[in-house]
Amino acid sequence: MLNQRTLRPRSALACAAVLVAAGAALAQPSNNNCANAIVIGNGTVAGTTIGASNDGSAGCGASGTNADVWYRYIAPATATITVTTCSSSTNYDTVISVHSAVCPGTTGTQIACNDDASCGFSGLHSTLTFSAVAGTEYLIRVSGFSSNVGNFELSIGPGGGGQPPVNDACASATVIGNGSFNGTTNNALADGSTSCVGSASPDVYYRYTAPATGTVVASTCTAATFDTTISVHSACPATSANEIACNNDFCLTRSQVSFQAVQGQQYIIRVAGVNTSGTFTLTVGDPPPPGPSGPDVTHHHINGIANFGAVSGIRGYALGSDTCNIGNQNLAWVSSGTPALGMNAYRLHNGRLLQIGLGFAKTACCVANGSGCGLACQGGGSGLRVGCMDVYGASYNGGQTRLAPRSVINAYTGVIGSFPGTTGDAAFRRLQVAQTDMSTTTFSGARFIVEGAYVATDDAQAGNAFNNNSYMIVNVNQSSFDMSPASGTFTGHPAIFAWRDHGLANNTPDPSVSLIPVDVPSEGRFWVATKVTQLPSGRYLYDYAVYNLNSDRSGYSLSVPKGAGVDVSNTGFHDVSYHSGEPFSGTDWAIDSSGGSVSWTCTQTFAQNVNANALRWGTMYNFWFESDSAPTTGQVTLGLFKPGTPSEVVFEAPVPSSACLADFDGNGTVEVSDIFAFLASWFAQEPAAYEFGGTPGVPAIFAFLSVWFAGCN
């Protein structure tokens, strides 16, 4: 029986009053009712459906009974009009419809309707077109799919909708000096070209006058909602012929260039995107202060992928490497030693990211210092110098005698042990992926990702090892199994980030995926990705992926709590296979859901077998199950394999809520703390509270209070 504490009526009523007051605090939008529709013309307006009720309907997107708001548009001319919520400011799954001018707008008066349109921001935003007659009034309804509510940016106008930015044309470039400037390429045209990618994407312009002679840095690294490119030109129109500098993806998908400016000289700065558009912050000025102390290695660019052939259906690959030192000290470069580049492969399919291959780590040979990192390549000293790039092709990086077993590498300390330089068949030691794991017949719609993960001795000892990974989305030829780029290189992040940042499509994030850094005190880091999906049956699929970035202590177990009465089924586990003589076991972890948690545990402890199948550096394991309970936030435990203190680390993540709905905080007792936990969740508009009882908003408060007063037996 679930314990229930008694609460005095006055205290209970006070808590109820707090909750009701919270509901009142979320006022309805002024255009909540059709009769109060806001009059708009061509342009862009911001709005919200949070707190709105329903008084209309539409024939798409399951929005007939969902919250809606209204706009009244008078066509200034006879034209084809586009209405869209495609914007980085739109944060939920929208539905838009156009109706004749008589309220309420219903399916009977509907002229056009759209739920999901493909745009650079999300596959869940909406765009429609309709034929408007000059002087005619139209109602525009903004709602959401099913019970979704949120904030949006609505653009309307002929053709693409909305108005172009004032600096859309090079001749109208915004005059700036040193500083930071907010901008957008939304609704802009493409009228410039550069040597970087993105020449055909919408662009905007700035005219910069150098206040002094010296190095100037122009960057979108601070903020951007899309994959930017940035270039500097001597005059209009901006072309590759008058280009001074150009960059794409200096800092993940954002960009930065540095150039030598002459005092009083004017320069044109062009900001564009890679087949997308959005908002950004452009920062222009002196070079930033020195970065982290010590050497800092990054896999700046994956410059190619070599396919060495197959052995019994297993392909052998290697990744090329443009390697940068963005620190303030030279990076050691030791033959058959530091730095070492591990190589991995992943498949993103049906909403889940799995690691499908790994390879040994390519160790260093000799270094050639060159430019290309977006920084000044400094002279003097040995190794990879500050600001410099070293380039190796994919074929060279697949040389088997320099491929080190992961078992001789401590990713946290950066120490790389000795190993025999032996050779073997086409797949030996290389990045191995089964051809069956890359079949788009078996995995229809799948996307594939490759990743490089550096380990460097002095980089690790300087504490700069958290940005050593980079990944690229690739296409796989289904005949030759050659891999070719389907994106740029996403520098500084492990491939687990792709699940969130490209989960719905390339450059279209999956908002249901969360990323959580989990640090082991005085040791390395794991990254955890979580995703909860409500299934057609009404049950919930809980997905967890754990990637070991650089912890030598390694993962031993994962435990997800579940309350009494919570039903769990279809548990699952996935790991990746070692090969080519690596000593590590491949035994799957044991799964147990019989008690108060769902747990996965390595079948042997460190004391029993030092080579047991622990979650070691550069690998990602997956864990999943189905449950009848909706998600809430709980404490998930990651056990550690090698001895040390602590023996486990705990982090917050989605877990199944208690079967007792009144026990909102899941501590096994119905008490006043559940009300405050509900209130915090409701204010944050988390679905578990905001949609409690099935009706979003204030009704959810009363639904919870009814359950809370009833308690649980």
XYZ file of C-alpha atoms in Angstrom:
713
model
C 0.000 0.000 0.000
C 1.260 3.466 -0.837
C 1.679 5.593 2.281
C -0.452 8.723 2.396
C 0.144 11.561 4.823
C -2.742 13.612 6.162
C -2.752 17.288 5.238
C -4.911 19.778 7.143
C -7.776 21.120 4.997
C -6.570 24.720 5.311
C -3.098 23.762 4.035
C -4.566 21.720 1.220
C -6.821 24.561 0.162
C -3.883 26.953 0.283
C -1.924 24.699 -2.046
C -4.926 24.447 -4.325
C -5.194 28.217 -4.377
C -1.553 28.476 -5.376
C -2.144 26.116 -8.271
C -5.247 27.954 -9.441
C -3.408 31.261 -9.192
C -0.657 29.756 -11.298
C -3.229 28.938 -13.938
C -4.573 32.448 -13.895
C -1.049 33.792 -14.296
C -0.913 32.230 -17.738
C -3.306 34.649 -19.440
C -5.090 33.825 -22.646
C -3.704 35.496 -25.771
C -5.637 38.591 -26.882
C -6.534 36.840 -30.150
C -7.713 33.674 -28.414
C -11.206 34.013 -29.917
C -11.949 34.332 -33.619
C -13.994 37.469 -32.939
C -10.857 39.120 -31.523
C -8.572 38.214 -34.435
C -5.568 40.531 -34.769
C -5.535 42.451 -38.049
C -2.250 41.954 -39.933
C -0.791 42.712 -43.344
C 2.211 41.334 -45.188
C 5.092 40.793 -42.787
C 6.024 38.803 -39.704
C 4.343 38.642 -36.289
C 5.149 36.712 -33.120
C 2.427 34.821 -31.288
C 1.591 32.036 -28.866
C -1.062 29.391 -28.317
C -0.027 28.880 -24.681
C -3.087 29.514 -22.520
C -5.421 29.629 -25.519
C -8.687 27.738 -25.796
C -10.409 26.314 -28.868
C -13.161 27.864 -30.964
C -12.383 26.679 -34.487
C -11.419 23.644 -36.497
C -9.334 22.642 -39.491
C -9.095 19.655 -41.763
C -5.454 18.723 -41.148
C -3.052 17.967 -38.334
C -5.526 16.559 -35.795
C -6.027 20.147 -34.602
C -9.811 20.304 -34.605
C -10.136 20.588 -30.829
C -6.746 22.044 -29.969
C -5.904 25.524 -28.693
C -5.951 28.145 -31.456
C -5.399 31.860 -32.066
C -6.586 34.052 -34.924
C -5.444 36.716 -37.395
C -7.470 38.719 -39.920
C -5.656 39.410 -43.199
C -6.871 41.856 -45.869
C -5.212 41.123 -49.205
C -3.573 44.304 -50.587
C -3.492 42.842 -54.105
C -4.618 39.822 -56.057
C -1.772 37.325 -55.670
C -0.688 33.930 -54.458
C -0.029 34.349 -50.731
C 2.256 32.194 -48.596
C 1.680 31.782 -44.855
C 4.352 30.025 -42.791
C 5.553 29.307 -39.272
C 8.951 28.161 -40.581
C 11.245 30.022 -38.171
C 13.753 29.307 -35.438
C 11.387 31.219 -33.127
C 8.675 28.569 -33.578
C 9.126 25.968 -30.849
C 6.327 23.431 -31.328
C 4.441 21.316 -33.882
C 2.167 23.872 -35.575
C -0.901 23.647 -37.813
C -2.084 26.659 -39.855
C -5.235 27.153 -41.894
C -6.892 29.941 -43.897
C -10.668 30.481 -43.790
C -13.232 32.840 -45.242
C -13.908 35.925 -43.119
C -16.915 34.659 -41.121
C -16.216 33.502 -37.543
C -15.659 30.901 -36.348
C -13.273 29.441 -38.882
C -14.155 25.789 -39.376
C -13.497 22.988 -41.814
C -16.598 24.193 -43.639
C -15.065 27.633 -44.310
C -11.515 26.382 -44.812
C -9.596 27.547 -47.899
C -6.213 25.925 -47.184
C -4.567 23.938 -44.395
C -1.102 22.542 -43.602
C 0.389 20.547 -40.747
C 4.032 19.677 -41.523
C 6.184 21.340 -44.167
C 9.849 20.714 -44.854
C 11.909 23.762 -43.945
C 15.385 24.442 -42.629
C 14.223 24.691 -39.024
C 11.973 21.703 -38.470
C 9.788 19.185 -40.229
C 7.056 20.086 -37.728
C 6.478 23.687 -38.818
C 3.790 24.637 -41.338
C 3.563 26.428 -44.708
C 0.602 26.940 -47.054
C -0.282 29.028 -50.093
C -3.654 30.309 -51.275
C -5.009 32.577 -54.000
C -6.042 35.927 -52.507
C -8.253 38.572 -54.119
C -7.457 42.261 -53.570
C -9.538 43.783 -50.738
C -10.866 40.429 -49.509
C -10.624 39.505 -45.828
C -9.322 36.122 -44.719
C -9.031 34.473 -41.310
C -5.750 32.756 -40.443
C -5.896 30.149 -37.685
C -2.722 29.011 -35.897
C -3.051 25.835 -33.847
C -1.004 22.727 -33.129
C -0.907 19.059 -33.921
C -2.958 17.063 -31.401
C -2.455 18.847 -28.045
C 0.726 20.770 -28.917
C 0.977 24.418 -27.842
C 3.856 26.891 -27.888
C 5.325 30.061 -29.351
C 5.540 30.793 -33.064
C 6.597 33.330 -35.666
C 4.065 33.769 -38.465
C 5.119 35.245 -41.808
C 2.694 36.168 -44.580
C 3.107 37.722 -47.992
C 3.245 37.083 -51.721
C 5.587 34.339 -52.895
C 7.755 33.198 -49.996
C 5.904 35.165 -47.348
C 7.369 37.809 -45.077
C 9.665 40.710 -45.883
C 13.369 40.406 -46.743
C 15.949 41.751 -44.279
C 17.049 45.358 -44.857
C 20.571 44.126 -45.669
C 19.432 41.445 -48.124
C 21.345 43.044 -51.019
C 25.067 43.760 -50.977
C 24.378 47.357 -52.027
C 22.217 47.756 -48.893
C 24.767 46.299 -46.488
C 24.305 47.353 -42.863
C 27.137 49.624 -41.712
C 28.880 48.232 -38.610
C 32.025 48.589 -36.547
C 33.460 46.334 -33.868
C 30.763 44.674 -31.759
C 27.971 42.100 -31.866
C 24.974 42.379 -34.184
C 21.824 40.256 -34.353
C 20.746 39.293 -37.857
C 18.646 36.936 -39.946
C 18.717 35.390 -43.397
C 15.019 34.474 -43.215
C 13.215 35.642 -46.385
C 16.518 36.805 -47.907
C 17.596 36.104 -51.478
C 20.892 34.585 -52.606
C 22.883 37.054 -54.709
C 26.497 36.373 -53.727
C 29.031 33.595 -54.151
C 32.100 32.335 -52.294
C 34.633 29.535 -52.410
C 32.921 27.954 -49.382
C 29.736 25.901 -49.496
C 26.410 27.704 -49.269
C 26.696 30.044 -52.263
C 23.122 29.273 -53.316
C 21.660 29.937 -49.847
C 20.002 33.180 -48.695
C 22.571 35.786 -47.680
C 22.813 39.175 -45.944
C 25.577 41.779 -45.868
C 27.473 44.088 -43.533
C 29.874 46.924 -44.409
C 32.759 47.085 -41.939
C 35.304 49.925 -41.701
C 38.504 48.881 -39.939
C 39.290 51.189 -36.986
C 42.943 50.106 -36.984
C 45.417 48.030 -38.953
C 45.660 44.455 -37.729
C 43.876 41.107 -37.488
C 40.070 41.195 -37.406
C 37.839 38.231 -36.551
C 34.253 37.914 -37.835
C 32.283 35.100 -36.236
C 28.848 33.543 -35.764
C 30.185 31.164 -33.094
C 28.302 32.952 -30.295
C 24.815 32.192 -31.606
C 23.148 30.855 -34.744
C 20.050 28.739 -35.309
C 21.350 27.252 -38.562
C 24.490 26.037 -40.341
C 26.239 29.294 -41.261
C 28.984 30.300 -43.665
C 30.816 33.612 -43.441
C 33.029 35.401 -45.950
C 34.815 38.743 -46.311
C 35.017 40.612 -49.635
C 36.656 43.745 -50.952
C 33.598 45.079 -52.814
C 30.073 44.438 -54.092
C 28.841 42.183 -55.532
C 30.385 39.568 -53.255
C 32.043 36.881 -55.370
C 34.824 34.344 -55.028
C 36.946 36.661 -57.192
C 36.956 39.469 -54.591
C 36.894 37.132 -51.598
C 39.433 37.847 -48.854
C 38.501 35.048 -46.451
C 35.813 32.381 -46.144
C 34.854 29.706 -43.618
C 32.239 27.048 -43.019
C 31.965 25.113 -39.719
C 34.831 26.615 -37.712
C 32.858 26.014 -34.505
C 30.562 23.050 -35.137
C 28.000 24.332 -37.681
C 28.867 27.975 -37.046
C 31.632 29.892 -38.766
C 34.545 32.240 -38.117
C 37.122 33.992 -40.295
C 40.135 36.147 -39.521
C 41.666 38.604 -41.971
C 44.253 41.355 -42.071
C 42.531 44.744 -42.181
C 43.952 48.163 -43.054
C 42.829 51.169 -41.022
C 40.047 53.106 -42.772
C 39.478 50.405 -45.402
C 35.928 49.115 -45.945
C 35.161 45.391 -46.119
C 31.976 43.517 -47.056
C 31.017 40.682 -44.679
C 28.571 38.132 -46.101
C 26.611 35.743 -43.854
C 24.826 32.825 -45.525
C 23.934 29.205 -44.759
C 24.383 25.679 -46.025
C 21.054 25.056 -47.758
C 19.186 26.707 -44.885
C 18.515 30.042 -43.211
C 17.866 31.420 -39.748
C 18.919 33.935 -37.131
C 22.446 34.609 -35.891
C 24.701 36.926 -33.925
C 27.641 38.347 -35.873
C 30.612 39.386 -33.742
C 33.370 41.473 -35.327
C 36.526 42.756 -33.669
C 39.953 41.917 -32.351
C 40.983 38.263 -32.053
C 39.659 36.612 -28.892
C 41.977 36.116 -25.937
C 44.008 32.923 -25.888
C 42.004 29.746 -25.602
C 42.461 27.054 -22.981
C 45.899 26.739 -21.475
C 48.042 24.086 -23.086
C 47.651 22.247 -26.398
C 44.100 21.550 -27.594
C 43.610 19.087 -30.460
C 40.471 18.960 -32.616
C 39.501 16.722 -35.525
C 38.728 19.837 -37.523
C 37.533 18.156 -40.706
C 36.943 14.625 -42.001
C 38.554 15.089 -45.411
C 37.639 11.722 -46.920
C 36.601 8.120 -46.284
C 38.580 5.204 -47.732
C 36.900 1.863 -48.487
C 39.428 -0.984 -48.400
C 36.988 -3.749 -49.380
C 35.117 -6.495 -47.550
C 35.995 -9.752 -45.812
C 33.013 -12.091 -45.283
C 30.621 -9.166 -45.563
C 32.572 -6.894 -43.193
C 33.852 -3.666 -44.750
C 37.074 -1.960 -43.704
C 37.151 1.857 -43.751
C 39.356 4.713 -42.584
C 38.716 8.436 -42.124
C 40.888 11.283 -43.337
C 41.899 13.960 -40.863
C 42.480 17.695 -40.913
C 43.819 18.121 -37.381
C 44.038 21.496 -35.605
C 45.738 22.724 -32.452
C 43.503 25.508 -31.113
C 45.338 25.758 -27.776
C 48.165 28.079 -26.781
C 51.020 25.547 -26.670
C 52.421 23.191 -29.290
C 50.894 19.692 -29.383
C 53.289 16.752 -29.039
C 53.503 14.582 -32.164
C 55.184 11.203 -31.549
C 55.725 8.507 -34.163
C 53.396 5.544 -33.471
C 52.129 7.455 -30.451
C 50.244 10.615 -29.561
C 47.872 11.784 -30.913
C 45.738 8.750 -31.820
C 42.496 8.917 -33.828
C 39.780 6.347 -33.068
C 37.144 5.797 -35.773
C 33.462 4.860 -35.339
C 30.300 4.379 -37.413
C 26.619 4.780 -36.494
C 23.156 4.265 -37.969
C 20.195 6.561 -37.258
C 16.978 4.705 -38.059
C 13.403 4.756 -36.767
C 14.246 7.345 -34.128
C 17.181 5.461 -32.579
C 20.943 5.950 -32.985
C 23.091 2.789 -32.786
C 26.839 2.322 -33.078
C 27.441 -0.200 -35.854
C 31.220 -0.176 -36.155
C 34.557 0.762 -34.641
C 38.199 0.662 -35.599
C 41.598 0.791 -33.991
C 43.163 4.225 -33.409
C 45.515 5.667 -36.024
C 48.671 6.889 -34.259
C 50.898 9.764 -35.313
C 53.615 9.706 -37.912
C 55.129 13.046 -38.827
C 53.631 16.511 -38.721
C 53.306 19.192 -41.394
C 52.178 22.560 -40.036
C 49.878 24.535 -42.309
C 46.999 26.995 -42.248
C 43.295 26.176 -42.407
C 42.142 26.279 -38.791
C 40.821 29.837 -38.976
C 43.690 30.947 -36.727
C 47.160 32.286 -37.386
C 49.550 29.328 -37.770
C 52.460 30.188 -35.497
C 56.092 29.275 -36.051
C 58.695 27.796 -33.750
C 59.086 24.561 -31.860
C 58.198 20.975 -32.645
C 54.913 19.107 -32.902
C 51.660 20.605 -34.181
C 52.149 24.304 -33.583
C 49.577 26.725 -32.186
C 46.860 27.573 -34.715
C 48.220 25.111 -37.281
C 46.671 22.238 -39.228
C 48.095 18.833 -40.132
C 46.459 16.930 -43.010
C 46.358 13.166 -43.577
C 44.316 11.389 -46.219
C 41.950 8.530 -45.443
C 44.054 5.913 -47.242
C 47.116 6.782 -45.182
C 45.090 6.723 -41.956
C 44.078 3.153 -42.812
C 47.693 1.950 -42.746
C 47.499 -1.084 -40.463
C 50.938 -0.864 -38.857
C 50.020 2.468 -37.232
C 46.576 1.367 -36.007
C 46.745 0.920 -32.224
C 44.398 -1.374 -30.263
C 42.087 0.623 -28.022
C 43.108 -1.668 -25.173
C 46.548 0.021 -24.988
C 45.062 3.537 -24.739
C 43.961 5.357 -21.584
C 41.701 8.088 -22.949
C 41.578 9.997 -19.661
C 45.345 10.285 -19.093
C 46.090 10.264 -22.816
C 48.754 7.570 -22.412
C 49.172 5.392 -25.517
C 51.012 2.121 -24.921
C 53.184 0.174 -27.320
C 51.677 -2.311 -29.770
C 52.875 -4.618 -32.564
C 52.682 -3.124 -36.058
C 51.131 -6.169 -37.695
C 49.070 -6.349 -40.874
C 46.173 -8.499 -42.030
C 43.260 -8.690 -44.452
C 41.339 -5.726 -45.906
C 39.290 -5.173 -42.739
C 42.016 -5.903 -40.172
C 42.205 -3.198 -37.469
C 40.278 -0.743 -39.640
C 36.846 0.767 -39.004
C 34.743 -2.379 -39.490
C 31.059 -2.220 -40.469
C 28.899 -5.132 -41.603
C 27.353 -4.552 -45.026
C 24.035 -5.820 -43.640
C 24.074 -2.973 -41.099
C 24.251 -0.463 -43.960
C 21.449 -1.890 -46.104
C 18.805 0.706 -46.930
C 16.548 -2.156 -47.972
C 16.583 -3.528 -44.447
C 16.819 -0.090 -42.838
C 14.679 2.067 -45.106
C 15.278 5.772 -44.596
C 18.353 5.204 -42.435
C 21.138 7.753 -42.251
C 24.734 6.885 -41.489
C 27.347 8.757 -39.481
C 31.111 8.427 -39.094
C 33.115 9.821 -36.196
C 36.717 10.542 -35.344
C 37.789 10.581 -31.671
C 41.244 11.906 -30.773
C 43.304 10.940 -27.736
C 46.414 13.068 -27.160
C 48.702 12.830 -24.144
C 49.434 16.507 -23.492
C 45.938 17.591 -24.579
C 44.424 15.235 -21.968
C 46.837 16.291 -19.242
C 45.948 19.949 -19.913
C 42.262 19.138 -19.366
C 41.310 19.886 -22.973
C 39.999 16.465 -24.019
C 36.279 17.264 -24.102
C 36.267 18.641 -27.685
C 38.330 15.943 -29.415
C 35.484 14.288 -31.363
C 33.905 15.243 -34.676
C 31.351 13.551 -36.895
C 29.924 13.643 -40.410
C 26.674 12.367 -41.922
C 27.405 10.178 -44.952
C 25.664 8.471 -47.838
C 26.419 4.770 -48.424
C 26.437 3.460 -51.996
C 24.408 0.246 -51.879
C 26.559 -1.470 -54.510
C 30.147 -0.525 -53.677
C 29.439 0.518 -50.065
C 31.580 3.594 -50.636
C 30.804 6.398 -48.194
C 30.446 9.998 -49.360
C 29.708 13.177 -47.367
C 26.062 14.142 -46.853
C 27.023 17.025 -44.549
C 29.977 19.036 -43.414
C 32.059 18.026 -40.403
C 30.500 18.804 -37.033
C 33.630 19.660 -35.100
C 34.084 19.275 -31.357
C 31.126 16.996 -30.556
C 30.741 13.209 -30.509
C 28.303 11.539 -32.900
C 25.725 11.017 -30.140
C 24.891 14.709 -30.725
C 23.566 13.786 -34.172
C 20.619 11.999 -32.563
C 19.395 15.323 -31.204
C 20.719 17.811 -33.752
C 19.810 15.817 -36.892
C 17.246 13.399 -35.513
C 14.419 14.256 -37.921
C 16.546 15.118 -40.967
C 19.925 16.648 -41.712
C 20.028 19.948 -39.772
C 16.528 19.269 -38.379
C 16.714 18.507 -34.643
C 14.607 15.930 -32.838
C 13.115 17.940 -29.942
C 12.315 14.752 -28.023
C 16.020 13.864 -27.634
C 17.921 15.296 -24.660
C 21.692 15.253 -24.106
C 23.179 15.016 -20.621
C 26.896 15.274 -19.730
C 27.770 12.850 -16.917
C 31.166 13.486 -15.346
C 33.073 11.068 -13.137
C 34.679 13.129 -10.332
C 38.390 13.634 -10.999
C 38.132 11.456 -14.106
C 36.410 11.376 -17.506
C 33.046 12.116 -19.083
C 30.110 10.151 -20.466
C 27.395 11.606 -22.685
C 23.849 10.303 -22.241
C 21.063 10.818 -24.785
C 17.438 10.105 -23.876
C 14.229 9.886 -25.883
C 10.696 8.960 -24.814
C 8.109 8.149 -27.490
C 4.413 7.519 -26.945
C 3.441 4.496 -29.027
C 0.128 4.034 -30.877
C -0.864 1.560 -28.168
C -0.628 4.324 -25.574
C 2.474 2.814 -23.966
C 5.806 4.644 -23.829
C 9.139 3.642 -25.352
C 12.109 4.733 -23.217
C 15.444 5.002 -25.063
C 18.847 5.679 -23.491
C 22.213 5.852 -25.261
C 25.412 6.157 -23.215
C 28.648 7.210 -24.933
C 31.970 6.974 -23.105
C 33.907 10.023 -24.236
C 37.113 9.479 -22.274
C 36.542 7.636 -18.987
C 39.107 4.919 -18.338
C 37.000 3.653 -15.426
C 34.366 2.627 -17.999
C 30.680 1.823 -17.552
C 29.507 -1.288 -15.686
C 25.737 -0.883 -15.225
C 22.736 1.364 -15.863
C 19.740 1.489 -13.521
C 16.483 3.329 -14.285
C 14.032 3.553 -11.342
C 10.384 2.589 -11.689
C 7.593 2.917 -9.165
C 5.488 0.129 -7.739
C 2.872 -1.062 -10.190
C 4.704 0.205 -13.273
C 4.584 -2.366 -16.069
C 7.731 -2.872 -18.166
C 8.131 -4.966 -21.326
C 10.286 -5.341 -24.453
C 13.575 -4.490 -22.758
C 16.582 -4.267 -25.066
C 20.344 -3.767 -25.235
C 22.815 -3.042 -28.032
C 26.595 -2.814 -28.032
C 29.292 -2.773 -30.704
C 31.666 -5.597 -31.649
C 35.417 -5.484 -31.044
C 37.668 -7.278 -33.526
C 41.186 -7.912 -34.829
C 42.469 -9.412 -31.598
C 41.163 -6.870 -29.086
C 40.846 -8.833 -25.816
C 37.494 -7.421 -24.720
C 34.479 -9.714 -24.255
C 31.340 -9.266 -26.343
C 28.848 -10.781 -23.865
C 25.627 -8.774 -23.704
C 24.735 -7.119 -20.423
C 22.159 -8.844 -18.194
C 18.733 -7.174 -17.952
C 16.521 -7.216 -14.842
C 13.189 -5.401 -14.459
C 11.739 -7.438 -11.608
C 12.344 -4.963 -8.768
C 12.137 -1.222 -8.333
C 14.238 -0.488 -11.397
C 15.079 -1.568 -14.908
C 18.774 -2.419 -14.846
C 21.445 -3.562 -17.277
C 24.665 -5.001 -15.829
C 27.936 -6.261 -17.281
C 28.081 -9.996 -16.573
C 31.518 -9.836 -14.917
C 33.134 -7.413 -12.500
C 36.620 -5.990 -12.948
C 37.874 -8.426 -10.289
C 36.436 -11.352 -12.244
C 37.671 -10.310 -15.694
C 39.548 -7.122 -16.539
C 38.526 -7.671 -20.180
C 34.780 -7.974 -19.525
C 32.356 -6.138 -21.820
C 32.491 -2.788 -20.019
C 31.408 0.416 -21.743
C 34.889 1.627 -22.714
C 36.105 4.879 -24.250
C 34.934 5.687 -27.752
C 31.931 3.335 -27.628
C 28.183 3.853 -27.248
C 25.754 1.299 -25.778
C 21.951 1.486 -26.050
C 19.290 0.541 -23.507
C 15.509 0.567 -23.960
C 12.173 -0.682 -22.672
C 8.443 -0.047 -22.962
C 6.225 1.004 -20.063
C 2.611 1.849 -19.363
C 3.658 4.951 -17.384
C 4.266 8.438 -18.746
C 7.692 10.001 -18.142
C 8.755 12.082 -15.197
C 12.232 13.156 -14.073
C 14.116 10.706 -11.885
C 17.577 9.671 -10.720
C 19.343 7.274 -13.106
C 22.495 5.500 -11.914
C 25.537 4.660 -14.049
C 27.791 2.109 -12.339
C 31.548 2.186 -12.987
C 33.645 -0.841 -13.945
C 37.146 -0.177 -12.638
C 37.625 0.237 -8.855
C 37.636 3.746 -7.450
C 35.603 6.408 -5.677
C 32.782 6.922 -6.383
C 31.632 3.518 -7.584
C 28.730 5.078 -9.498
C 27.453 8.420 -10.782
C 23.852 9.611 -10.694
C 22.119 11.934 -13.153
C 18.589 13.173 -13.838
C 16.754 11.782 -16.859
C 13.241 10.762 -17.951
C 11.945 7.698 -16.069
C 8.506 6.058 -15.809
C 6.272 7.918 -13.388
C 4.670 6.197 -10.436
C 1.547 4.158 -11.075
C -0.031 6.347 -8.387
C -0.719 9.594 -10.243
C -1.090 11.545 -6.992
C 2.507 10.668 -6.052
C 3.834 13.177 -8.581
C 7.376 13.334 -7.206
C 7.573 9.512 -7.169
C 8.864 9.157 -3.603
C 6.229 6.602 -2.586
C 4.163 9.005 -0.467
C 1.248 11.274 -1.341
C 2.001 14.581 0.375
C 2.141 18.324 -0.170
C 5.501 18.035 -1.927
C 3.647 16.387 -4.819
C 1.625 19.572 -5.328
C 4.734 21.719 -5.468
C 6.436 19.238 -7.795
C 3.379 19.376 -10.040
C 3.385 23.185 -9.916
C 7.039 23.394 -10.965
C 6.419 20.980 -13.831
C 3.239 22.795 -14.901
C 4.980 26.186 -15.022
C 7.708 24.593 -17.148
C 4.926 23.308 -19.445
C 6.190 19.762 -19.168
C 3.548 17.457 -20.692
C 3.300 15.260 -17.579
C 1.802 18.226 -15.688
C 0.644 20.692 -18.332
C -1.393 18.013 -20.131
C -2.432 16.100 -16.989
C -5.832 14.506 -17.498
C -5.694 15.027 -21.260
C -6.662 18.717 -21.455
C -3.726 21.167 -21.552
C -3.553 24.294 -19.413
C -5.635 25.238 -16.379
C -7.930 22.172 -16.578
C -4.870 20.030 -15.869
C -4.552 21.710 -12.460
C -8.038 20.728 -11.387
C -7.558 17.226 -12.769
C -4.435 16.770 -10.649
C -6.058 18.197 -7.511
C -8.924 15.751 -7.903
C -6.478 12.846 -8.105
C -4.352 14.191 -5.246
C -7.284 14.532 -2.832
C -8.411 11.000 -3.724
C -4.948 9.620 -2.925
C -3.887 6.070 -3.731
C -4.682 2.754 -2.129
